[in-house]
mmCIF file of C-alpha atoms and ligand atoms in Angstrom:
data_model
loop_
_atom_site.group_PDB
_atom_site.id
_atom_site.type_symbol
_atom_site.label_atom_id
_atom_site.label_comp_id
_atom_site.label_asym_id
_atom_site.label_seq_id
_atom_site.Cartn_x
_atom_site.Cartn_y
_atom_site.Cartn_z
ATOM 1 C CA MET A 19 1.915 8.743 -9.563
ATOM 2 C CA LEU A 20 4.948 6.531 -9.625
ATOM 3 C CA VAL A 21 4.251 2.855 -10.095
ATOM 4 C CA THR A 22 6.513 1.573 -7.150
ATOM 5 C CA SER A 23 7.786 -1.987 -6.438
ATOM 6 C CA ARG A 24 7.874 -2.770 -2.565
ATOM 7 C CA SER A 25 8.924 -6.250 -1.675
ATOM 8 C CA ALA A 26 7.074 -8.763 0.440
ATOM 9 C CA ALA A 27 9.456 -8.032 3.377
ATOM 10 C CA GLU A 28 8.477 -4.355 3.289
ATOM 11 C CA TYR A 29 4.820 -5.235 3.335
ATOM 12 C CA ARG A 30 5.205 -7.561 6.449
ATOM 13 C CA ALA A 31 6.930 -4.731 8.223
ATOM 14 C CA MET A 32 4.398 -1.860 7.004
ATOM 15 C CA PHE A 33 1.473 -3.844 8.119
ATOM 16 C CA ASP A 34 3.055 -5.797 10.832
ATOM 17 C CA LEU A 35 1.862 -9.043 9.336
ATOM 18 C CA SER A 36 2.117 -12.376 11.275
ATOM 19 C CA PRO A 37 1.764 -15.860 9.567
ATOM 20 C CA ALA A 38 -1.728 -16.049 11.134
ATOM 21 C CA ASP A 39 -2.832 -12.439 9.581
ATOM 22 C CA LEU A 40 -1.955 -14.218 6.093
ATOM 23 C CA THR A 41 -4.408 -16.988 6.555
ATOM 24 C CA GLY A 42 -7.103 -16.684 3.799
ATOM 25 C CA ARG A 43 -7.308 -14.633 0.736
ATOM 26 C CA VAL A 44 -5.385 -11.164 1.205
ATOM 27 C CA LEU A 45 -6.021 -8.173 -1.110
ATOM 28 C CA ASP A 46 -3.224 -5.888 -2.065
ATOM 29 C CA CYS A 47 -5.129 -2.673 -3.258
ATOM 30 C CA CYS A 48 -2.993 -0.125 -5.298
ATOM 31 C CA ALA A 49 -0.350 -2.914 -5.372
ATOM 32 C CA GLY A 50 1.651 -1.191 -8.474
ATOM 33 C CA GLY A 51 4.707 -3.356 -9.129
ATOM 34 C CA SER A 52 4.852 -4.739 -5.576
ATOM 35 C CA GLY A 53 6.118 -8.267 -5.020
ATOM 36 C CA PHE A 54 3.667 -8.926 -2.117
ATOM 37 C CA ALA A 55 1.125 -11.014 -4.131
ATOM 38 C CA ALA A 56 3.681 -13.009 -5.988
ATOM 39 C CA ASP A 57 5.064 -14.055 -2.262
ATOM 40 C CA VAL A 58 1.670 -14.831 -0.636
ATOM 41 C CA PRO A 59 -0.346 -18.386 -1.319
ATOM 42 C CA ASP A 60 -3.520 -16.773 -1.705
ATOM 43 C CA ALA A 61 -3.410 -13.146 -2.847
ATOM 44 C CA ILE A 62 -4.953 -10.758 -5.372
ATOM 45 C CA ALA A 63 -3.639 -7.457 -6.516
ATOM 46 C CA VAL A 64 -5.686 -4.700 -7.597
ATOM 47 C CA ASP A 65 -4.343 -1.447 -9.514
ATOM 48 C CA PRO A 66 -5.731 0.561 -12.640
ATOM 49 C CA ALA A 67 -2.318 0.533 -14.151
ATOM 50 C CA TYR A 68 -2.693 -3.251 -14.802
ATOM 51 C CA ALA A 69 -5.066 -2.236 -17.543
ATOM 52 C CA LEU A 70 -2.013 -1.248 -19.617
ATOM 53 C CA GLY A 71 -0.903 -4.754 -20.148
ATOM 54 C CA TYR A 72 2.489 -6.482 -19.583
ATOM 55 C CA ASP A 73 4.674 -4.753 -21.787
ATOM 56 C CA GLU A 74 3.777 -1.257 -20.598
ATOM 57 C CA MET A 75 3.747 -2.436 -16.824
ATOM 58 C CA ALA A 76 7.438 -3.612 -17.316
ATOM 59 C CA ARG A 77 8.305 -0.344 -18.748
ATOM 60 C CA LEU A 78 6.533 1.594 -15.763
ATOM 61 C CA VAL A 79 7.946 -0.620 -13.070
ATOM 62 C CA ARG A 80 11.657 -0.175 -14.313
ATOM 63 C CA ALA A 81 11.108 3.536 -14.719
ATOM 64 C CA GLY A 82 9.607 3.485 -11.234
ATOM 65 C CA LEU A 83 12.721 2.029 -9.847
ATOM 66 C CA ARG A 84 14.928 4.537 -11.470
ATOM 67 C CA ASP A 85 12.683 7.516 -10.567
ATOM 68 C CA GLY A 86 12.186 6.390 -7.130
ATOM 69 C CA ASP A 87 15.955 5.962 -6.371
ATOM 70 C CA ARG A 88 16.474 9.688 -7.816
ATOM 71 C CA MET A 89 13.773 10.880 -5.619
ATOM 72 C CA ILE A 90 15.401 9.387 -2.581
ATOM 73 C CA ASP A 91 18.725 10.601 -3.484
ATOM 74 C CA ALA A 92 17.447 14.025 -3.785
ATOM 75 C CA ASN A 93 15.420 14.017 -0.474
ATOM 76 C CA ARG A 94 17.617 11.851 1.837
ATOM 77 C CA ASP A 95 16.682 13.712 5.018
ATOM 78 C CA ARG A 96 13.010 12.965 4.552
ATOM 79 C CA PHE A 97 13.830 9.475 5.381
ATOM 80 C CA GLU A 98 15.094 7.371 8.241
ATOM 81 C CA TRP A 99 17.393 4.432 7.469
ATOM 82 C CA GLU A 100 17.378 2.308 10.487
ATOM 83 C CA TRP A 101 14.950 -0.279 8.742
ATOM 84 C CA TYR A 102 16.818 -0.669 5.407
ATOM 85 C CA GLY A 103 20.216 -0.109 6.778
ATOM 86 C CA THR A 104 21.811 1.089 3.592
ATOM 87 C CA THR A 105 20.512 2.535 0.313
ATOM 88 C CA GLU A 106 21.967 -0.449 -1.623
ATOM 89 C CA ARG A 107 19.852 -2.769 0.413
ATOM 90 C CA ARG A 108 16.607 -0.764 -0.252
ATOM 91 C CA ALA A 109 17.643 -0.771 -3.930
ATOM 92 C CA ALA A 110 18.236 -4.635 -4.080
ATOM 93 C CA MET A 111 14.914 -5.218 -2.256
ATOM 94 C CA ARG A 112 13.130 -3.043 -4.862
ATOM 95 C CA LEU A 113 14.607 -4.685 -7.799
ATOM 96 C CA ASP A 114 13.821 -8.242 -6.285
ATOM 97 C CA ALA A 115 10.405 -6.982 -5.862
ATOM 98 C CA ALA A 116 10.080 -5.726 -9.351
ATOM 99 C CA GLU A 117 11.331 -8.921 -10.808
ATOM 100 C CA SER A 118 9.265 -11.021 -8.757
ATOM 101 C CA PHE A 119 6.122 -8.992 -9.694
ATOM 102 C CA LEU A 120 6.723 -9.226 -13.350
ATOM 103 C CA ALA A 121 7.396 -12.881 -13.287
ATOM 104 C CA ASP A 122 3.989 -13.448 -11.415
ATOM 105 C CA LEU A 123 2.227 -10.895 -13.763
ATOM 106 C CA ARG A 124 3.110 -13.188 -16.495
ATOM 107 C CA ALA A 125 2.725 -16.588 -15.051
ATOM 108 C CA ARG A 126 -0.443 -15.837 -13.198
ATOM 109 C CA PRO A 127 -2.324 -12.659 -14.708
ATOM 110 C CA GLY A 128 -5.652 -13.707 -13.091
ATOM 111 C CA ARG A 129 -4.125 -12.527 -9.861
ATOM 112 C CA TYR A 130 -3.842 -8.916 -11.045
ATOM 113 C CA VAL A 131 -7.020 -7.120 -11.585
ATOM 114 C CA ALA A 132 -7.213 -3.619 -13.230
ATOM 115 C CA ALA A 133 -9.542 -1.560 -11.137
ATOM 116 C CA SER A 134 -9.661 1.732 -9.075
ATOM 117 C CA LEU A 135 -10.966 2.567 -5.554
ATOM 118 C CA PRO A 136 -13.662 3.491 -4.747
ATOM 119 C CA ASP A 137 -15.143 0.791 -6.862
ATOM 120 C CA LEU A 138 -13.776 -2.750 -6.771
ATOM 121 C CA PRO A 139 -15.140 -5.513 -8.959
ATOM 122 C CA LEU A 140 -14.836 -7.905 -5.920
ATOM 123 C CA ALA A 141 -17.685 -9.547 -4.033
ATOM 124 C CA ALA A 142 -18.517 -8.441 -0.236
ATOM 125 C CA ASP A 143 -16.464 -10.294 2.103
ATOM 126 C CA SER A 144 -14.513 -12.142 -0.780
ATOM 127 C CA VAL A 145 -11.001 -11.456 0.929
ATOM 128 C CA GLU A 146 -9.888 -12.044 4.588
ATOM 129 C CA LEU A 147 -7.466 -9.245 4.830
ATOM 130 C CA ALA A 148 -7.248 -5.993 2.693
ATOM 131 C CA LEU A 149 -4.215 -3.911 2.515
ATOM 132 C CA CYS A 150 -3.496 -0.517 1.046
ATOM 133 C CA SER A 151 -0.112 1.042 1.182
ATOM 134 C CA HIS A 152 0.807 4.531 -0.220
ATOM 135 C CA LEU A 153 -2.329 5.755 -1.892
ATOM 136 C CA LEU A 154 -4.912 6.565 0.978
ATOM 137 C CA PHE A 155 -3.802 9.491 3.149
ATOM 138 C CA THR A 156 -0.388 9.632 1.001
ATOM 139 C CA TRP A 157 -2.124 11.479 -1.463
ATOM 140 C CA ALA A 158 -4.671 13.348 0.463
ATOM 141 C CA ASN A 159 -3.539 16.523 -1.099
ATOM 142 C CA GLN A 160 -5.076 15.271 -4.178
ATOM 143 C CA LEU A 161 -7.889 12.754 -3.124
ATOM 144 C CA ASP A 162 -10.224 14.492 -0.786
ATOM 145 C CA GLU A 163 -11.967 13.486 2.491
ATOM 146 C CA GLN A 164 -15.051 12.296 0.783
ATOM 147 C CA TRP A 165 -13.131 9.977 -1.647
ATOM 148 C CA HIS A 166 -11.275 8.605 1.424
ATOM 149 C CA HIS A 167 -14.810 7.870 2.991
ATOM 150 C CA ARG A 168 -15.817 5.913 -0.238
ATOM 151 C CA ALA A 169 -12.610 4.233 -0.653
ATOM 152 C CA ILE A 170 -12.379 2.824 2.892
ATOM 153 C CA ALA A 171 -16.027 1.772 2.832
ATOM 154 C CA GLU A 172 -15.267 -0.143 -0.321
ATOM 155 C CA LEU A 173 -12.183 -1.993 1.321
ATOM 156 C CA VAL A 174 -14.436 -2.629 4.397
ATOM 157 C CA ARG A 175 -17.082 -4.139 2.184
ATOM 158 C CA VAL A 176 -14.722 -6.607 0.331
ATOM 159 C CA ALA A 177 -12.956 -7.787 3.508
ATOM 160 C CA ARG A 178 -14.268 -9.969 5.758
ATOM 161 C CA ARG A 179 -11.927 -9.715 8.735
ATOM 162 C CA GLU A 180 -9.645 -6.433 8.568
ATOM 163 C CA VAL A 181 -8.433 -3.789 6.342
ATOM 164 C CA ARG A 182 -4.995 -2.096 7.164
ATOM 165 C CA ILE A 183 -3.742 0.937 5.688
ATOM 166 C CA PHE A 184 -0.128 2.683 5.717
ATOM 167 C CA PRO A 185 1.277 5.173 5.947
ATOM 168 C CA LEU A 186 -1.215 7.837 7.407
ATOM 169 C CA VAL A 187 0.802 10.966 6.432
ATOM 170 C CA LEU A 188 1.309 12.945 3.358
ATOM 171 C CA GLN A 189 3.776 12.139 0.771
ATOM 172 C CA GLY A 190 6.689 14.407 0.562
ATOM 173 C CA SER A 191 6.203 16.630 3.810
ATOM 174 C CA GLY A 192 5.260 13.662 5.925
ATOM 175 C CA GLU A 193 2.368 15.995 7.596
ATOM 176 C CA PRO A 194 -0.360 14.446 9.502
ATOM 177 C CA VAL A 195 -3.656 14.318 7.389
ATOM 178 C CA GLU A 196 -6.063 16.875 8.758
ATOM 179 C CA PHE A 197 -9.122 14.818 8.433
ATOM 180 C CA LEU A 198 -7.778 11.481 9.782
ATOM 181 C CA ASP A 199 -9.559 11.711 13.183
ATOM 182 C CA ARG A 200 -12.717 13.001 11.896
ATOM 183 C CA LEU A 201 -12.696 10.026 9.187
ATOM 184 C CA ARG A 202 -11.791 7.488 11.881
ATOM 185 C CA SER A 203 -14.908 8.450 14.002
ATOM 186 C CA SER A 204 -17.204 7.442 11.267
ATOM 187 C CA LEU A 205 -15.346 4.057 10.511
ATOM 188 C CA PRO A 206 -16.377 0.670 12.293
ATOM 189 C CA ALA A 207 -14.121 0.013 15.235
ATOM 190 C CA ASN A 208 -10.449 1.195 14.447
ATOM 191 C CA GLU A 209 -7.141 1.766 15.918
ATOM 192 C CA LEU A 210 -3.662 3.168 15.084
ATOM 193 C CA ARG A 211 -1.063 0.473 15.696
ATOM 194 C CA GLU A 212 2.587 1.277 15.540
ATOM 195 C CA VAL A 213 4.476 -0.912 12.768
ATOM 196 C CA PRO A 214 8.399 -2.043 12.718
ATOM 197 C CA TYR A 215 8.860 -0.322 9.364
ATOM 198 C CA ARG A 216 10.812 2.943 9.176
ATOM 199 C CA PHE A 217 11.412 5.160 6.393
ATOM 200 C CA GLN A 218 9.354 8.128 5.614
ATOM 201 C CA ARG A 219 9.708 10.559 8.587
ATOM 202 C CA GLY A 220 6.336 10.663 10.571
ATOM 203 C CA ALA A 221 5.160 7.446 9.099
ATOM 204 C CA ARG A 222 5.198 4.907 12.115
ATOM 205 C CA HIS A 223 1.552 3.860 12.277
ATOM 206 C CA MET A 224 -0.992 1.965 10.171
ATOM 207 C CA LEU A 225 -4.864 2.050 10.656
ATOM 208 C CA VAL A 226 -6.482 -1.055 11.403
ATOM 209 C CA ILE A 227 -10.098 -1.452 10.751
ATOM 210 C CA ASP A 228 -12.551 -4.238 11.942
ATOM 211 C CA ALA A 229 -14.344 -5.217 8.591
ATOM 212 C CA GLY A 230 -16.325 -7.622 10.885
ATOM 213 C CA THR A 231 -18.320 -4.853 12.257
ATOM 214 C CA THR A 232 -20.714 -2.962 10.003
ATOM 215 C CA SER A 233 -21.321 0.249 11.563
ATOM 216 C CA SER A 234 -19.713 2.362 8.936
ATOM 217 C CA THR A 235 -21.194 5.668 8.083
ATOM 218 C CA ALA A 236 -18.979 6.215 5.309
HETATM 219 C C1 SAM B 27 2.738 5.038 -4.866
HETATM 220 S S1 SAM B 27 2.170 3.521 -5.609
HETATM 221 C C2 SAM B 27 1.934 2.263 -4.223
HETATM 222 C C3 SAM B 27 2.121 0.868 -4.707
HETATM 223 C C4 SAM B 27 2.403 0.047 -3.718
HETATM 224 N N1 SAM B 27 1.158 -0.304 -2.798
HETATM 225 C C5 SAM B 27 3.576 0.440 -2.705
HETATM 226 O O1 SAM B 27 3.507 0.736 -1.549
HETATM 227 O O2 SAM B 27 4.763 0.453 -3.237
HETATM 228 C C6 SAM B 27 0.305 3.944 -5.985
HETATM 229 C C7 SAM B 27 -0.326 3.132 -6.688
HETATM 230 O O3 SAM B 27 -1.639 3.401 -6.664
HETATM 231 C C8 SAM B 27 -2.287 3.218 -7.847
HETATM 232 N N2 SAM B 27 -3.655 4.078 -7.762
HETATM 233 C C9 SAM B 27 -3.838 5.215 -8.278
HETATM 234 N N3 SAM B 27 -5.113 5.480 -8.108
HETATM 235 C C10 SAM B 27 -5.757 4.302 -7.612
HETATM 236 C C11 SAM B 27 -6.942 4.097 -7.284
HETATM 237 N N4 SAM B 27 -8.144 4.987 -7.426
HETATM 238 N N5 SAM B 27 -7.228 2.829 -6.835
HETATM 239 C C12 SAM B 27 -6.528 2.017 -6.725
HETATM 240 N N6 SAM B 27 -5.245 2.035 -6.944
HETATM 241 C C13 SAM B 27 -4.616 3.324 -7.465
HETATM 242 C C14 SAM B 27 -1.317 3.620 -8.937
HETATM 243 O O4 SAM B 27 -1.423 3.202 -10.095
HETATM 244 C C15 SAM B 27 0.154 3.264 -8.160
HETATM 245 O O5 SAM B 27 0.491 2.029 -8.720
#
């Protein structure tokens, strides 16, 4: 799995975040080399790759920028460019995000927690909002429905207010995930909400789960 570096601007669009959404502690789960936690006053980032330490993360983040650009160039028709405008603008955002991530990882290592879904070393209700981008659903060809149940239940456990997940389609093909509707029916109150971000074809909605209700059977 690639360690990618998305910028805070991309996160704001992927999760349609308003300033009010960002009050209180925010969790970026499976954050990779993203610059979101560095940009938000009270954020925590989780990723198993953080166990590798700063030097190896720096190497992976730089490799991720290079490999990500190559993958995009080789598959241009899988993407819509209206949000980024140009490939150069996207690449510049990713580079800024990588630098911002690495500077923050060095300056505030306590914000970056090495852990993996579906078991987070965080107390119940310890964040207001939990965000998860490009792991759940994206990798549903490798991570099965039962794993998704457990991972989402864990995000709901640690979030006091809300969980937001984007995108909801498979990586590569952009096909819908077969078990999405079934999974949704077992979650607390939830909805699909269109977001302003555009990139992978077919990825226009996030899943918003009300973590304040406790009827999950996951
Ligand atoms: C494609 S990257 C997404 C990074 C970032 N959220 C983004 O949108 O650019 C997927 C990340 O998920 C992390 N990851 C893999 N398995 C995980 C798990 N079980 N729990 C949390 N993170 C995981 C990987 O280390 C990798 O950094």
